[in-house]
Each structure stands twice: as structure tokens, then as C-alpha cells.
Amino acid sequence: MRFLELKEAATGVRFGQPVLDTLLLSAVVHPSIDNHHLDMIAERVGVRVIGRHTALGDALLTADVFLRLVPLLAERGIVTLARRSRRRAPPTIPRLQY
């Protein structure tokens, strides 16, 4: 969702709803890895990529990746996803590139 947020000023559209970004969740689960693009996250968590770059394919891939990340987050003691601003990321997150 960060890529949409970066276009808010140009489009005049604001995305203010709570967001769970698989890139940010992956960065929490795999902090020593630099690449958190969806294809790479899928490979790391064992999700087969089908129909990439289609609306349905990307939505299903994102859902599968999210479901695989949930237990990995739980292993780190993250069991709830409190409402929090996307702009208040943990200190390790700013090095991520979109």
C-alpha cells in the first residue's frame, strides 16, 4: 500500500484506512533480509506464485503470504495487530525501498 500512499499528493486521493502491508510484516519477520517484494516473500514462506500481476492473482498471493506470515509473527510475540499509523514504523523499517 505504500506505493499508493506515495501517489496521494499527485492524485488527490487519501488512503487513511488501517493497512496491513505484507512488505512491512515481512520486514518484521525477516529483519536481516533486504528484499521484501511480494514474489520474494512468497518464495521465503513457501507460497507458489500463480497469476501474478492480475488483480485476482495478486490478491490471492497476498492473502496466502499474509496467512503464512501470521504464525511467524506469533513466534515473535506479535499476536494482535493494533491500529497504528503506517507512518509510525519501527526503527528498522525506514531502510525499505518501495
Tab-separated table of C-alpha atoms in Angstrom:
chain	number	residue	atom	x	y	z
A	1	MET	CA	0.000	0.000	0.000
A	2	ARG	CA	2.974	2.308	0.422
A	3	PHE	CA	3.201	2.739	-3.348
A	4	LEU	CA	-0.360	4.147	-3.279
A	5	GLU	CA	0.454	6.391	-0.347
A	6	LEU	CA	3.359	7.858	-2.323
A	7	LYS	CA	0.889	8.949	-5.022
A	8	GLU	CA	-1.611	10.632	-2.671
A	9	ALA	CA	-0.434	14.173	-3.373
A	10	ALA	CA	-0.377	13.701	-7.142
A	11	THR	CA	-3.823	12.091	-7.302
A	12	GLY	CA	-5.600	13.967	-4.528
A	13	VAL	CA	-6.757	10.639	-3.088
A	14	ARG	CA	-6.026	9.877	0.568
A	15	PHE	CA	-5.724	6.315	1.840
A	16	GLY	CA	-6.436	6.789	5.545
A	17	GLN	CA	-7.864	3.387	6.454
A	18	PRO	CA	-5.794	0.973	8.570
A	19	VAL	CA	-3.456	-1.097	6.404
A	20	LEU	CA	-1.554	-4.321	6.913
A	21	ASP	CA	1.339	-4.213	4.460
A	22	THR	CA	2.941	-7.587	3.703
A	23	LEU	CA	6.212	-5.787	2.963
A	24	LEU	CA	6.326	-4.274	6.454
A	25	LEU	CA	5.186	-7.517	8.107
A	26	SER	CA	7.899	-9.397	6.223
A	27	ALA	CA	10.490	-6.875	7.406
A	28	VAL	CA	9.479	-7.642	10.988
A	29	VAL	CA	9.662	-11.403	10.415
A	30	HIS	CA	12.874	-11.298	8.337
A	31	PRO	CA	14.748	-8.190	9.528
A	32	SER	CA	18.115	-9.227	8.085
A	33	ILE	CA	16.764	-9.614	4.544
A	34	ASP	CA	16.646	-6.540	2.290
A	35	ASN	CA	14.200	-7.742	-0.389
A	36	HIS	CA	10.577	-7.728	0.744
A	37	HIS	CA	8.862	-7.662	-2.641
A	38	LEU	CA	5.827	-9.917	-2.808
A	39	ASP	CA	7.459	-12.551	-5.044
A	40	MET	CA	10.434	-12.844	-2.707
A	41	ILE	CA	8.273	-13.011	0.423
A	42	ALA	CA	6.197	-15.752	-1.232
A	43	GLU	CA	9.334	-17.731	-2.006
A	44	ARG	CA	10.601	-17.386	1.585
A	45	VAL	CA	7.337	-18.560	3.146
A	46	GLY	CA	6.691	-21.338	0.614
A	47	VAL	CA	3.778	-19.902	-1.353
A	48	ARG	CA	3.504	-20.831	-5.025
A	49	VAL	CA	3.071	-17.798	-7.288
A	50	ILE	CA	0.196	-18.173	-9.774
A	51	GLY	CA	-1.438	-15.456	-11.865
A	52	ARG	CA	0.941	-12.708	-10.809
A	53	HIS	CA	0.187	-9.164	-11.976
A	54	THR	CA	-3.531	-9.791	-12.314
A	55	ALA	CA	-5.995	-8.396	-9.789
A	56	LEU	CA	-7.173	-11.835	-8.663
A	57	GLY	CA	-3.722	-13.432	-8.759
A	58	ASP	CA	-2.105	-10.654	-6.735
A	59	ALA	CA	-4.964	-10.607	-4.214
A	60	LEU	CA	-4.787	-14.379	-3.691
A	61	LEU	CA	-0.995	-14.313	-3.453
A	62	THR	CA	-1.106	-11.508	-0.903
A	63	ALA	CA	-3.701	-13.385	1.161
A	64	ASP	CA	-1.654	-16.610	1.091
A	65	VAL	CA	1.522	-14.752	2.070
A	66	PHE	CA	-0.307	-12.976	4.902
A	67	LEU	CA	-1.634	-16.283	6.242
A	68	ARG	CA	1.909	-17.687	6.244
A	69	LEU	CA	3.288	-14.597	7.990
A	70	VAL	CA	0.750	-14.713	10.862
A	71	PRO	CA	2.321	-17.712	12.675
A	72	LEU	CA	5.807	-16.290	12.095
A	73	LEU	CA	4.704	-13.046	13.716
A	74	ALA	CA	3.150	-15.030	16.600
A	75	GLU	CA	6.518	-16.742	17.167
A	76	ARG	CA	7.894	-13.249	17.807
A	77	GLY	CA	5.123	-12.442	20.279
A	78	ILE	CA	3.064	-10.394	17.812
A	79	VAL	CA	-0.428	-11.806	18.185
A	80	THR	CA	-2.588	-8.708	17.731
A	81	LEU	CA	-2.467	-6.037	15.081
A	82	ALA	CA	-3.306	-2.854	16.935
A	83	ARG	CA	-4.461	0.159	14.993
A	84	ARG	CA	-1.386	2.119	14.195
A	85	SER	CA	-0.418	4.707	11.649
A	86	ARG	CA	1.564	3.468	8.663
A	87	ARG	CA	3.833	6.436	9.220
A	88	ARG	CA	4.916	5.256	12.674
A	89	ALA	CA	7.003	2.295	11.527
A	90	PRO	CA	9.532	0.541	13.776
A	91	PRO	CA	13.090	1.965	13.549
A	92	THR	CA	14.276	-0.919	11.347
A	93	ILE	CA	11.685	-0.200	8.652
A	94	PRO	CA	12.858	3.122	7.107
A	95	ARG	CA	15.584	1.405	5.039
A	96	LEU	CA	12.924	-0.398	2.999
A	97	GLN	CA	12.556	0.656	-0.618
A	98	TYR	CA	9.245	0.784	-2.480
